[in-house]
Coordinates of C-alpha atoms in Angstrom, one line a residue:
X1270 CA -8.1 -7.9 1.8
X1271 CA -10.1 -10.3 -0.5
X1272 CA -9.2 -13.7 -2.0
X1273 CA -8.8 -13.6 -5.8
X1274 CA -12.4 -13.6 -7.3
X1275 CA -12.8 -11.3 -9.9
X1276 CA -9.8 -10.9 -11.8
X1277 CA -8.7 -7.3 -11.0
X1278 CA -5.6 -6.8 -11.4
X1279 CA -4.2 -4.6 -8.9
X1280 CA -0.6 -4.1 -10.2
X1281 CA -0.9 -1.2 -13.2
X1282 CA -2.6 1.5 -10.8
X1283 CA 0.3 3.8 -10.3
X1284 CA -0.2 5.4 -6.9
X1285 CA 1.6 8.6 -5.6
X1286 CA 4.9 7.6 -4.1
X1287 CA 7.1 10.4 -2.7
X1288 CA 8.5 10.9 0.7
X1289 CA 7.4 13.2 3.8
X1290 CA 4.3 13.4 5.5
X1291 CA 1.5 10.8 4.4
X1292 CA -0.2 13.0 1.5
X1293 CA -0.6 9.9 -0.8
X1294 CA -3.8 9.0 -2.4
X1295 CA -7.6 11.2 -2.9
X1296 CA -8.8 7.4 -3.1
X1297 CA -7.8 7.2 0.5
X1298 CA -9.0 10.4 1.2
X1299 CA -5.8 11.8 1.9
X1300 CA -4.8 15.4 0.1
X1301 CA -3.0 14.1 -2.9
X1302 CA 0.9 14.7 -3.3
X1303 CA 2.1 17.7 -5.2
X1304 CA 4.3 15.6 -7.8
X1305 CA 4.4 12.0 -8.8
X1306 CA 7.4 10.4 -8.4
X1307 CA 7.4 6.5 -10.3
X1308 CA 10.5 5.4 -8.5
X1309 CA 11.4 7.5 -5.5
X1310 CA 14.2 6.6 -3.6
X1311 CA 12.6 6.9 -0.1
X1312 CA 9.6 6.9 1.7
X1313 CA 9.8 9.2 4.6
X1314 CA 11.5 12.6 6.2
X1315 CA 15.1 12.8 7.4
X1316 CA 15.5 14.3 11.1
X1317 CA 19.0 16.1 10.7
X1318 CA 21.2 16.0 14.0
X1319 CA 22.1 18.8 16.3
X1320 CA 25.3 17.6 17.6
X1321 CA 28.5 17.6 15.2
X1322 CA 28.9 14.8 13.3
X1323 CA 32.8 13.1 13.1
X1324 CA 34.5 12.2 9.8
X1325 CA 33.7 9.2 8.2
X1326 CA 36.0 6.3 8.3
X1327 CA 37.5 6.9 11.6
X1328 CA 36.1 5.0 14.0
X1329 CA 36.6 1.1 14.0
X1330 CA 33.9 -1.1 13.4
X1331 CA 32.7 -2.7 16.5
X1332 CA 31.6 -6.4 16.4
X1333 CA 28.9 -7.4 18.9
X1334 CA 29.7 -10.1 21.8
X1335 CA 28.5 -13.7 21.3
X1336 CA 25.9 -14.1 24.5
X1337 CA 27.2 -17.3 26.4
X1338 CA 23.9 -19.4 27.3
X1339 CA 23.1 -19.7 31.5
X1340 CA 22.8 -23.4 30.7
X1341 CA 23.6 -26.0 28.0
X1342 CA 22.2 -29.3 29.9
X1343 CA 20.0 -31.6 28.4
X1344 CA 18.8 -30.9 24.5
X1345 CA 18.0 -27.0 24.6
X1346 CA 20.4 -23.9 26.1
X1347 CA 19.2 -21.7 27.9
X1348 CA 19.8 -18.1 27.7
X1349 CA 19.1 -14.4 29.8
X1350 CA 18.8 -11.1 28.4
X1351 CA 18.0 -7.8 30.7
X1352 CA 16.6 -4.9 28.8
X1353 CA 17.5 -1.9 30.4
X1354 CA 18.8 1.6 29.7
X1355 CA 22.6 2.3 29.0
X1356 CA 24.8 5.2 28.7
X1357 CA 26.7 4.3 25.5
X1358 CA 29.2 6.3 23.6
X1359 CA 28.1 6.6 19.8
X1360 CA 29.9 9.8 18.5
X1361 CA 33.3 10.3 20.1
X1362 CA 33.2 11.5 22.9
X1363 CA 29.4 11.6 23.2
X1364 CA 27.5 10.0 25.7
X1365 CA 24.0 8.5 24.7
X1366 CA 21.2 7.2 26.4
X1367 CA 19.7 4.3 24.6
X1368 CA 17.6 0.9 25.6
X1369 CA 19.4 -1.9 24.9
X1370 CA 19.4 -5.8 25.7
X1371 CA 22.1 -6.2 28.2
X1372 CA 23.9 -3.0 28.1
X1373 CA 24.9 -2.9 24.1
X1374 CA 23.8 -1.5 21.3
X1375 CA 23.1 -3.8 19.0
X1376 CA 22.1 -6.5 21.9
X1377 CA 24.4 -9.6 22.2
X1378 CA 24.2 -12.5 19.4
X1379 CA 22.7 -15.7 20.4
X1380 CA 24.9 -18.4 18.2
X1381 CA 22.6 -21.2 17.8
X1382 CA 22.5 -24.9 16.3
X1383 CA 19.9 -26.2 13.9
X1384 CA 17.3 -28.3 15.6
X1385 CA 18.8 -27.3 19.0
X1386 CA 15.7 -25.1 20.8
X1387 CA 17.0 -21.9 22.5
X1388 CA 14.6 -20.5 25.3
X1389 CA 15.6 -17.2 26.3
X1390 CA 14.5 -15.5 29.8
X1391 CA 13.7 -11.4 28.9
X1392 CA 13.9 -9.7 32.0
X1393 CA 12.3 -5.9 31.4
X1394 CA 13.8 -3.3 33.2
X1395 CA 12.4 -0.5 31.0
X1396 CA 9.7 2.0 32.1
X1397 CA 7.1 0.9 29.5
X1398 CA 6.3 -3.0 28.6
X1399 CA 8.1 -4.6 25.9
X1400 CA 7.4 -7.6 23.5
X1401 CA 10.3 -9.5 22.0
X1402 CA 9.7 -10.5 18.3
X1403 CA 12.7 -13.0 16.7
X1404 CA 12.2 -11.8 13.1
X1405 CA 12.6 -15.3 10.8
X1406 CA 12.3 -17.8 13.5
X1407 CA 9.7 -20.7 12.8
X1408 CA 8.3 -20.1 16.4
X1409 CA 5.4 -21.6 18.1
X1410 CA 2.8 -19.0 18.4
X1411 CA 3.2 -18.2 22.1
X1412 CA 7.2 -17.6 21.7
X1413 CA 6.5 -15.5 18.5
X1414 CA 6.2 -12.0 20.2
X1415 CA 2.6 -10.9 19.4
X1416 CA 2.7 -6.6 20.0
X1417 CA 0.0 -7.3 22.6
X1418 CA 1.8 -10.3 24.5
X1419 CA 3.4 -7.5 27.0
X1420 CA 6.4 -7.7 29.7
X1421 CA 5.0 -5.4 32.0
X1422 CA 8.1 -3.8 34.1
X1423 CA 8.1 -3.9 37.8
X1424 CA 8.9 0.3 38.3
X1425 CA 4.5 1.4 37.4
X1426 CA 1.7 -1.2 37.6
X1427 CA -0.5 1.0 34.6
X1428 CA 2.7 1.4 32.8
X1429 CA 2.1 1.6 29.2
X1430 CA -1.6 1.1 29.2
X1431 CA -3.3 4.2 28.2
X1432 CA -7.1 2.9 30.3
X1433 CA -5.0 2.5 33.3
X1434 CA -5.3 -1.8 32.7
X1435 CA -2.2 -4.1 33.0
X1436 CA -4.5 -7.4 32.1
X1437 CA -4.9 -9.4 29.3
X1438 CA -7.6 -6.6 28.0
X1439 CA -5.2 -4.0 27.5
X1440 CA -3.0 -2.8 25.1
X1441 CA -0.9 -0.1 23.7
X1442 CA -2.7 1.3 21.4
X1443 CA -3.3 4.6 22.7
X1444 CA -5.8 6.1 24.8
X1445 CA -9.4 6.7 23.2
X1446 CA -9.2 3.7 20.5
X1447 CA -11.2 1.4 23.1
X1448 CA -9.7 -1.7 21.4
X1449 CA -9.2 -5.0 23.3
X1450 CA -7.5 -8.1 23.0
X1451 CA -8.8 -11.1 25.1
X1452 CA -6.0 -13.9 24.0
X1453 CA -3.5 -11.6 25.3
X1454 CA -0.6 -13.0 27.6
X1455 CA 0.6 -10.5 29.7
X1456 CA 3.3 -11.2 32.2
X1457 CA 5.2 -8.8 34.4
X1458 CA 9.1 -8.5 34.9
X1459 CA 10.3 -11.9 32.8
X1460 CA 9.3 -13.9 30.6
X1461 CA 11.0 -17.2 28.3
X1462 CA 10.7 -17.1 25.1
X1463 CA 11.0 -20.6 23.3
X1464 CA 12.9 -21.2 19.7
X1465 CA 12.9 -24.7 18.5
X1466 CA 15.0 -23.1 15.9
X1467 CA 14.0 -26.4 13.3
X1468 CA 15.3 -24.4 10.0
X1469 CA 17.3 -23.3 7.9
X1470 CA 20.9 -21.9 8.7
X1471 CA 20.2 -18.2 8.7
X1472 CA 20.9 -14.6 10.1
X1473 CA 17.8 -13.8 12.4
X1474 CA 17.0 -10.9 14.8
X1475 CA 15.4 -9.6 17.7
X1476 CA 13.9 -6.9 18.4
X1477 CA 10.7 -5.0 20.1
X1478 CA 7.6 -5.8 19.0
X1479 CA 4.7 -3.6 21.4
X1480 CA 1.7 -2.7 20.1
X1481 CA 1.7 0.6 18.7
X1482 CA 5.7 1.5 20.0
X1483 CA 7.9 -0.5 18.0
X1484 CA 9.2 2.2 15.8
X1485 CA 10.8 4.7 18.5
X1486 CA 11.7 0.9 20.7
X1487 CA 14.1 -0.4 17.8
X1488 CA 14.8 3.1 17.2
X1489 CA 15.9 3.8 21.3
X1490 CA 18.1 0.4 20.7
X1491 CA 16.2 -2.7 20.9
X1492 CA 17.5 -4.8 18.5
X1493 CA 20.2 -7.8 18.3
X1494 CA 21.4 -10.4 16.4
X1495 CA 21.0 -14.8 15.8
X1496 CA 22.6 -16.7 13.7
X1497 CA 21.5 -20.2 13.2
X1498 CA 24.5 -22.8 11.7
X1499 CA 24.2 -26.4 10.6
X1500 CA 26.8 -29.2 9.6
X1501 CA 25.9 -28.7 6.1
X1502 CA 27.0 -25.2 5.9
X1503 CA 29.8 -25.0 7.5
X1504 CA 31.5 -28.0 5.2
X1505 CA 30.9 -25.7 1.9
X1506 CA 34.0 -24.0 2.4
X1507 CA 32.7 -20.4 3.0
X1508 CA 34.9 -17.3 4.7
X1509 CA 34.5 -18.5 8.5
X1510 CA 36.1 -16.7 11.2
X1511 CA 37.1 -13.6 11.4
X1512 CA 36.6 -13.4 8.0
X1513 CA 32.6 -13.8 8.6
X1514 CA 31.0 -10.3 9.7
X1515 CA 27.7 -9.3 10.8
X1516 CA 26.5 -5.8 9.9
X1517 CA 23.8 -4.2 11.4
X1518 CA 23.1 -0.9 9.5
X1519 CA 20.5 1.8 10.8
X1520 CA 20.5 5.2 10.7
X1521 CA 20.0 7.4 13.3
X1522 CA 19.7 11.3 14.6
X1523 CA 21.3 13.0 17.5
X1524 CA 19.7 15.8 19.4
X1525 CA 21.6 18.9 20.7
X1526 CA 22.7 17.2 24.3
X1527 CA 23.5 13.6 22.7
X1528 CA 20.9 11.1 23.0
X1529 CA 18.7 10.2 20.1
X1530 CA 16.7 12.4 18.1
X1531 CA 12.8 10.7 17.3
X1532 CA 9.9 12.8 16.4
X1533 CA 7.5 11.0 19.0
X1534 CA 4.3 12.5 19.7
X1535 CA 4.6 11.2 23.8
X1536 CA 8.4 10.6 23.9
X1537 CA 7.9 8.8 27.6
X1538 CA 6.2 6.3 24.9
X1539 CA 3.8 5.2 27.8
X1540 CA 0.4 6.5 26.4
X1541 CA 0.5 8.3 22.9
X1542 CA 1.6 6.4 20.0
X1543 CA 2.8 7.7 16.5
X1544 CA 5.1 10.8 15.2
X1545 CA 4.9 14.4 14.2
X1546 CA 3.1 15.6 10.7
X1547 CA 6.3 15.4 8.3
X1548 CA 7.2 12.1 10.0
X1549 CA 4.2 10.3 9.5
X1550 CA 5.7 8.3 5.7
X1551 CA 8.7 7.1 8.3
X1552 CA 11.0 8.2 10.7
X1553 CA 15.0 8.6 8.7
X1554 CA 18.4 9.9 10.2
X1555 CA 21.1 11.4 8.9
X1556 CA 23.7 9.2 10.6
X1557 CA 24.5 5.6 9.3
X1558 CA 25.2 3.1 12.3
X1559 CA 27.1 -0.4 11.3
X1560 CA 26.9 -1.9 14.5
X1561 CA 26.3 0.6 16.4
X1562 CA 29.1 3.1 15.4
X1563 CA 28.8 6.0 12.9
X1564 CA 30.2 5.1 9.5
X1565 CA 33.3 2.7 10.9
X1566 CA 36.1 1.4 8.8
X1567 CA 37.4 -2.3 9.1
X1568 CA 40.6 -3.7 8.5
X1569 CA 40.6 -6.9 6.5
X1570 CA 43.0 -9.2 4.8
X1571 CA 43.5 -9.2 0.4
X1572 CA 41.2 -12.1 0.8
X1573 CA 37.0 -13.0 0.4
X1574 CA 34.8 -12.2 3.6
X1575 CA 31.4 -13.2 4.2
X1576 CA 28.9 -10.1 5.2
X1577 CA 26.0 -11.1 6.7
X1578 CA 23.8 -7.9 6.1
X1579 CA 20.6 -6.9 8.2
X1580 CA 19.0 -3.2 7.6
X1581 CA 18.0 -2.5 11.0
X1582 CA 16.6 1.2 10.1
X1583 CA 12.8 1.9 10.4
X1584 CA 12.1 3.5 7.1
X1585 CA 15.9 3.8 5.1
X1586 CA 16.4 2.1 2.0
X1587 CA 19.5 1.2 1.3
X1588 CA 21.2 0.7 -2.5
X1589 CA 24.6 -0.8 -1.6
X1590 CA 27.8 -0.7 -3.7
X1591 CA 31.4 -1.4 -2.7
X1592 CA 34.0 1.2 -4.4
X1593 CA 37.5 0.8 -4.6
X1594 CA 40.2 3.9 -4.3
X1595 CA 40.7 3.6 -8.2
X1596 CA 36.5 3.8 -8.8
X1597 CA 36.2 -0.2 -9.4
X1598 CA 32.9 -1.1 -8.0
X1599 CA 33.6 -5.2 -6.5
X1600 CA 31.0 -7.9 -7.1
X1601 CA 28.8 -8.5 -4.3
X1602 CA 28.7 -12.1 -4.7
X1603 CA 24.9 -13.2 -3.1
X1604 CA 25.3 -16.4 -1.3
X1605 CA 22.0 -16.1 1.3
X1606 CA 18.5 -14.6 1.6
X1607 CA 16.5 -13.8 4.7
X1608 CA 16.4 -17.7 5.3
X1609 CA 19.2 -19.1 4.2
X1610 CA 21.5 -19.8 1.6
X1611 CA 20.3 -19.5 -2.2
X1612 CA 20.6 -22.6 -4.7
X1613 CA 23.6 -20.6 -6.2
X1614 CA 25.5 -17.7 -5.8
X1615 CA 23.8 -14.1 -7.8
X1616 CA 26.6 -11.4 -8.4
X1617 CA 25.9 -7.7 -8.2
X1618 CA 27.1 -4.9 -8.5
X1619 CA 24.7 -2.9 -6.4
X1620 CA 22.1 -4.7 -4.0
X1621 CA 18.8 -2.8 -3.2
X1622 CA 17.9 -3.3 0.6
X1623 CA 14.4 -2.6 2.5
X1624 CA 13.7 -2.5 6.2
X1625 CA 14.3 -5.8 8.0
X1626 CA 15.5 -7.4 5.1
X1627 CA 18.7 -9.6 5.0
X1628 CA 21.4 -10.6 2.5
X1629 CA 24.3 -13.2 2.9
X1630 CA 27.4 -12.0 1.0
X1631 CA 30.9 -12.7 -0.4
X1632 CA 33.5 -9.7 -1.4
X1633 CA 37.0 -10.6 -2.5
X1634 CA 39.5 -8.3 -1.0
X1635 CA 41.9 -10.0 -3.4
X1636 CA 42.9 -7.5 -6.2
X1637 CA 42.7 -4.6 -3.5
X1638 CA 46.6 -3.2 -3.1
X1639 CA 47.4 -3.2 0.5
X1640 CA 46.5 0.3 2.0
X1641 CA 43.5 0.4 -0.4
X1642 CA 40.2 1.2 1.3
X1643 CA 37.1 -0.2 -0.3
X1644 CA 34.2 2.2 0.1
X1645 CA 30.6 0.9 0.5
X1646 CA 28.1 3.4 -0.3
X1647 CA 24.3 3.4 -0.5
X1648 CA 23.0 4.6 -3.8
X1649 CA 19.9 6.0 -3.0
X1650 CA 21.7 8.3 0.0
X1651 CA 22.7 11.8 -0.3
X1652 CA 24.8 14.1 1.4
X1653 CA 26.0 12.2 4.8
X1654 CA 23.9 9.6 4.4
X1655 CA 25.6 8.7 1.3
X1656 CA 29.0 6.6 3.0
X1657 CA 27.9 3.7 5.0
X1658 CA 31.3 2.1 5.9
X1659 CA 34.5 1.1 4.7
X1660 CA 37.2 -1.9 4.2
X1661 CA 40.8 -1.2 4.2
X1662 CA 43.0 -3.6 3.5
X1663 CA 45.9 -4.4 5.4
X1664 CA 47.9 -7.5 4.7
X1665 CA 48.3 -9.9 1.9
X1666 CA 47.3 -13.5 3.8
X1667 CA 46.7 -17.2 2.3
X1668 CA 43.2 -17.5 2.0
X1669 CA 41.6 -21.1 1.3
X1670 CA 38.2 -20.4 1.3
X1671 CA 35.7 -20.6 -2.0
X1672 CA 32.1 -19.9 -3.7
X1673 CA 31.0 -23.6 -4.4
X1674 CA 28.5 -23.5 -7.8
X1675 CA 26.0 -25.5 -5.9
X1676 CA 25.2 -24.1 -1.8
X1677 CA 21.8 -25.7 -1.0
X1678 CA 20.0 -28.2 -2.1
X1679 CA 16.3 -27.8 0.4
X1680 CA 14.6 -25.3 -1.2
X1681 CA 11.5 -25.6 -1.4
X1682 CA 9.8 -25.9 -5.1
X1683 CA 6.5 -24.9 -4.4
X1684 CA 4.4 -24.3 -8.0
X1685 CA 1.5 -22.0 -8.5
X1686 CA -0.6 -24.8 -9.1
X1687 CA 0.2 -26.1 -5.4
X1688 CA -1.6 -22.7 -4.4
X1689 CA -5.2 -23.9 -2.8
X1690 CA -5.6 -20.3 -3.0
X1691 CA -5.1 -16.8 -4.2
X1692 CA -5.5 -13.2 -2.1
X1693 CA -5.0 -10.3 -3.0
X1694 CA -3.5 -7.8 -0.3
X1695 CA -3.2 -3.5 -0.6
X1696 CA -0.5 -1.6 1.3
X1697 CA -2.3 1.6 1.6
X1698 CA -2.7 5.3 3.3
X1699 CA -6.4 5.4 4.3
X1700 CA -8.4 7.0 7.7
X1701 CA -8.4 5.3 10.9
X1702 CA -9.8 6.5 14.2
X1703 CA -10.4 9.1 13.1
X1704 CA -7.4 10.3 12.0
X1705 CA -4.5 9.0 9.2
X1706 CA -2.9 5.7 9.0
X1707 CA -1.5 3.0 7.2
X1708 CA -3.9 0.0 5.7
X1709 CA -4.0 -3.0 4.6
X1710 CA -7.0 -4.6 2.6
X1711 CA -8.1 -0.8 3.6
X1712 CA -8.3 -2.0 7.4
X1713 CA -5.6 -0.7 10.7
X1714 CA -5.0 -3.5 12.8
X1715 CA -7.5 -4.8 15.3
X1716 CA -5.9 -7.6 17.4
X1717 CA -9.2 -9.0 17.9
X1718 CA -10.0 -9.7 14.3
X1719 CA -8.9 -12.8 12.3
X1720 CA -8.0 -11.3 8.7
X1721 CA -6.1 -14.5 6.9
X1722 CA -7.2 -17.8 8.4
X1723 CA -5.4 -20.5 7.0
X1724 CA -4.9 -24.4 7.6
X1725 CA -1.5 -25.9 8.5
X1726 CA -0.3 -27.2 5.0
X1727 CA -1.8 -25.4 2.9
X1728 CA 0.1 -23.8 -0.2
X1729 CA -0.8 -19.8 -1.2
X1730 CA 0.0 -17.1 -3.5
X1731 CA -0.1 -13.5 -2.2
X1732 CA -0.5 -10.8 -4.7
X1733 CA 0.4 -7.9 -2.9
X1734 CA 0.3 -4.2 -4.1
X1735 CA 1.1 -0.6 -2.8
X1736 CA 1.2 2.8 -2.8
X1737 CA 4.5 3.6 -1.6
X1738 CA 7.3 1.7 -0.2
X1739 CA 6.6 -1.3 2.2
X1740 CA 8.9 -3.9 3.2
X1741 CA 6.5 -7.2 3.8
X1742 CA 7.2 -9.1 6.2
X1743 CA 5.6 -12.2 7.3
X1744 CA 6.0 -13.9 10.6
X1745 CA 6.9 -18.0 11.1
X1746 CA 7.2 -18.8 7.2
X1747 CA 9.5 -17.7 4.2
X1748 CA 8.5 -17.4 1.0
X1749 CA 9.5 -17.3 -2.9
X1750 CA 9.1 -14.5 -4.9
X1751 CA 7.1 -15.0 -8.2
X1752 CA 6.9 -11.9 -10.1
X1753 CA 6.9 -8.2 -9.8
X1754 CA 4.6 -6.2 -11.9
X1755 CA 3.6 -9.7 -14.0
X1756 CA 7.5 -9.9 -14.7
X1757 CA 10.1 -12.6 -13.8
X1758 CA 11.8 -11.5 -10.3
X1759 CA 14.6 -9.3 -9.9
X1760 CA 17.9 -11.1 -9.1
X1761 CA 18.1 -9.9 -5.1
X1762 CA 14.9 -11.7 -4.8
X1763 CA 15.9 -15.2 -5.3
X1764 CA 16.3 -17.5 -1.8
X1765 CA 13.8 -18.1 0.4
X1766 CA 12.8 -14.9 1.6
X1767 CA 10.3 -13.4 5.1
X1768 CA 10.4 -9.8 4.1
X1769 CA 10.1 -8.2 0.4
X1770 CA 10.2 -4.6 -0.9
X1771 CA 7.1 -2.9 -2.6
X1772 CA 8.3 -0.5 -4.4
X1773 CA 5.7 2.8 -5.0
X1774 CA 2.6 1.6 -7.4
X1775 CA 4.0 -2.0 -7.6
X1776 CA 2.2 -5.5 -7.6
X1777 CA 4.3 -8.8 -5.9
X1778 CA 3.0 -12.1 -5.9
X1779 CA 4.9 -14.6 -3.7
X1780 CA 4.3 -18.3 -2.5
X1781 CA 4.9 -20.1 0.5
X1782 CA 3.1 -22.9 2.6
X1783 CA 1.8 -22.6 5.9
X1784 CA 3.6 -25.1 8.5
X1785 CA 5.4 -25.2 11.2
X1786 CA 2.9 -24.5 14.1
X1787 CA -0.7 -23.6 14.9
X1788 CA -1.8 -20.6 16.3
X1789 CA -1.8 -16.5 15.4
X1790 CA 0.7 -14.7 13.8
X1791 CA 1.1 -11.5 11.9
X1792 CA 2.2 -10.4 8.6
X1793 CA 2.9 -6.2 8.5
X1794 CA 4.4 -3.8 6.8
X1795 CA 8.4 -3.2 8.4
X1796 CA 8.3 0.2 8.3
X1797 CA 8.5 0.9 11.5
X1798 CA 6.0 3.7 12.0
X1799 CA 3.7 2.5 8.8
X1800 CA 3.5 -0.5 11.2
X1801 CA 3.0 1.3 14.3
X1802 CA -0.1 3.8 12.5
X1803 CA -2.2 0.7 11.7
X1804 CA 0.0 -1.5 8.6
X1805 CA -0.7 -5.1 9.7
X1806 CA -2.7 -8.0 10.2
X1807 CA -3.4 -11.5 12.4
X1808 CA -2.5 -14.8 10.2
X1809 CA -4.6 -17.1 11.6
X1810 CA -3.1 -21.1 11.2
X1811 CA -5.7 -23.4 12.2

């Protein structure tokens, strides 16, 4: 990582981009790939399931309980969350073991109010310490889920520390790496985390964030949804309701007895970190989850419904498309980014999607003949992993909801020559410890090092560039998108965004203002195991 001093420009060196096992660059003294690919479709290896697989369509789409808070007194609610292991039924008739916030898979959603703080009490139950990250939320540093910020559980004192340490010293990161982290909080059984949730309406979520772990922890079942609402929004007009759905989509394998398939190199994920060889790019299934349950179908109205879209998968891009019986692909009608609503609506056709990001849409069931089925498929899938989930429509119904022209009206206009300054920022395979990793500035994370320091107020541009895919993401702040590859942005990147897609070779510069809170943060790369092998850094906000 280097602020911009002498003009390189990053964004024209075409790096080697093609899924499977790391084999990437000879600059980062990796073996190079065996073909160049300029735009592949994935980054990463597909673990294919040993249990058969049901029919698409067939199993209803389940929608995941509203969490009712403990407490509502005074100016905050107050919320509880146990994380502990559940037998839950994916496939028919299947029982699967997963870790889950209260039971479920996805977790409960926490409905929440703009400018009303939300603390929620985390009560670990798990063999191994957690850390709970709440992905988009402008949250004061020590609320903000930092990996090394453990929850020890009560069941092993040493649990999850690979020296044999449960203090502030000790971390995840795997037993001969002899890194430290001295601000670490560590706390064992609970913990309240504290939201004062001043933003933006928006779809946020929750999920794991330990050191070293997250991948196979969202991947076990350690994810949830919250949606933030204000006045504002709800008088526009938009499908409320039943007619508003959230859809978490992740992809998953199966192993021969039922529980989840994860190529985990210690799969008690108490002392190893990372995957097998071929999985090293990212971990992909062959099974698409929408809240939980294998390609579901949902009966709607002829009328518009609001999707509120998260791609919960580690690695999977998604390329989604809604097809009719008679072949008509439907507009995907953008109305929201990862923070909130867009200026205006942007219509689609297709709408690429990276790890972690989110998208805020309107389909129009309108002109679909009752006992049509609307088909949404992902693009960039093959075989099974083609169908995502369906819409069949059911009923003619009055519907008196709209699209206004004009949404919001708080987006920020931040200008390039706002910028105090300018850094450029590589998404790279390289060495670490050792062995092979994933780099940024050509450096695996060290908790103890400040790599972006940064005062409150102060106005950047990122240029960011990489060799395959990475999904940015950066923690308390949004940003906008101002180019890719020195062109104008593509149409899914307008809004206020926290997590962009690098595509394989490309350069994006983005902009965004540091404020909010004080304190250290992290920006990283959200695939899952790209962040777990060494892909992020500490944001220092002074």
């Amino acid at each position: 990582m280097r602020e911009h001093d002498d003009g390189r420009d990053l964004s024209r060196r075409r790096l080697l981009g093609i899924g499977g096992a790391l084999g990437l660059t000879a600059a980062a003294g990796l073996t190079a790939a065996a073909g160049l690919a300029r735009r592949p479709s994935f980054t990463g290896a597909e673990l294919r399931s040993a249990v058969p697989l049901p029919p698409a369509f067939r199993v209803p789409l389940p929608l995941p309980a509203v969490l009712a808070p403990v407490s509502t007194s005074g100016e905050a609610d107050r919320y509880e969350i146990t994380q502990r292991e559940a037998s839950v039924e994916i496939l028919p008739g299947v029982r699967t073991t997963l870790w889950t916030y209260n039971g479920t898979f996805p977790g409960p959603t926490i409905e929440s109010r703009r400018g009303r703080p939300v603390t929620v009490t985390h009560r670990n139950e798990l063999p191994v310490p957690t850390v709970m990250h709440l992905h988009g939320g402008r949250t004061p540093a020590e609320s903000d889920g930092y990996p090394t910020d453990l929850v020890l559980p009560a069941s092993r004192p040493d649990a999850g520390s690979p020296t044999g340490h449960h203090t502030p010293a000790g971390h995840g990161m795997g037993a001969g790496h002899g890194m430290r982290d001295p601000r670490a909080v560590v706390t064992r059984l609970t913990r309240d985390y504290t939201f004062p949730l001043d933003q933006r309406p928006t779809l946020l979520w929750y999920h794991d964030h330990r050191m070293d772990f997250t991948a196979p922890a969202i991947w076990r079942g350690l994810a949830g949804l919250q949606i933030v609402r204000d006045d504002a929004e709800d008088a526009l007009g938009l499908p409320a309701g039943e007619r508003e759905l959230p859809l978490m989509i992740a992809d998953r394998a199966f192993a021969a007895d039922g529980g989840l398939d994860y190529p985990a190199l210690d799969p008690t994920l108490r002392d190893r970190p990372g995957v097998r060889e071929p999985y090293l790019a990212g971990v992909l299934g062959d099974v698409i989850l929408v809240n939980g349950a294998p390609w579901p179908v949902h009966e709607v109205d002829a009328a518009r419904y609001r999707l509120r879209i998260l791609n919960a998968s580690n690695a999977r891009h998604y390329e989604l498309e809604a097809v009719g019986d008679d072949g008509r692909r439907l507009d995907l009608v953008q109305i929201g980014a990862d923070q909130g609503l867009l200026a205006a609506p942007v219509t689609h056709r297709f709408l690429p999607m990276a790890p972690a990001e989110r998208f805020d849409v309107i389909i129009d069931f309108a002109d679909v003949p009752v006992g049509g089925r609307v088909t949404v498929v992902n693009r960039l899938g093959s075989g099974r992993a083609r169908d995502v989930m369906a819409f069949r429509v059911v009923r003619r119904a009055a519907d008196d909801s709209r699209i206004p022209r004009v949404l919001s009206s708080d987006l920020p206009d931040w200008r390039r020559s706002d910028a105090v300054r300018v850094r450029d920022l590589s998404f790279r395979a390289g060495r670490m410890h050792g062995g092979r990793g994933w780099l940024i500035g050509g450096l695996p994370f060290d908790p103890a090092r400040s790599d972006v320091v940064t005062r409150l107020g102060d106005v950047e541009v990122w240029r960011l560039v990489a060799d395959v895919h990475h999904p940015v993401h950066l923690h308390l702040v949004g940003f906008r998108v101002l180019s890719r590859g020195g062109r104008p942005p593509l149409p899914h990147d307008a809004g206020l965004k926290d997590t962009v897609s690098l595509r394989p070779g490309e350069s994006v510069e983005i902009i965004t203002r540091f404020d909010g809170h004080r304190g250290r943060y992290l920006f990283h790369c959200h695939n899952a195991e790209h962040e777990d092998m060494g892909m992020m850094a500490n944001l220092e906000i002074i």
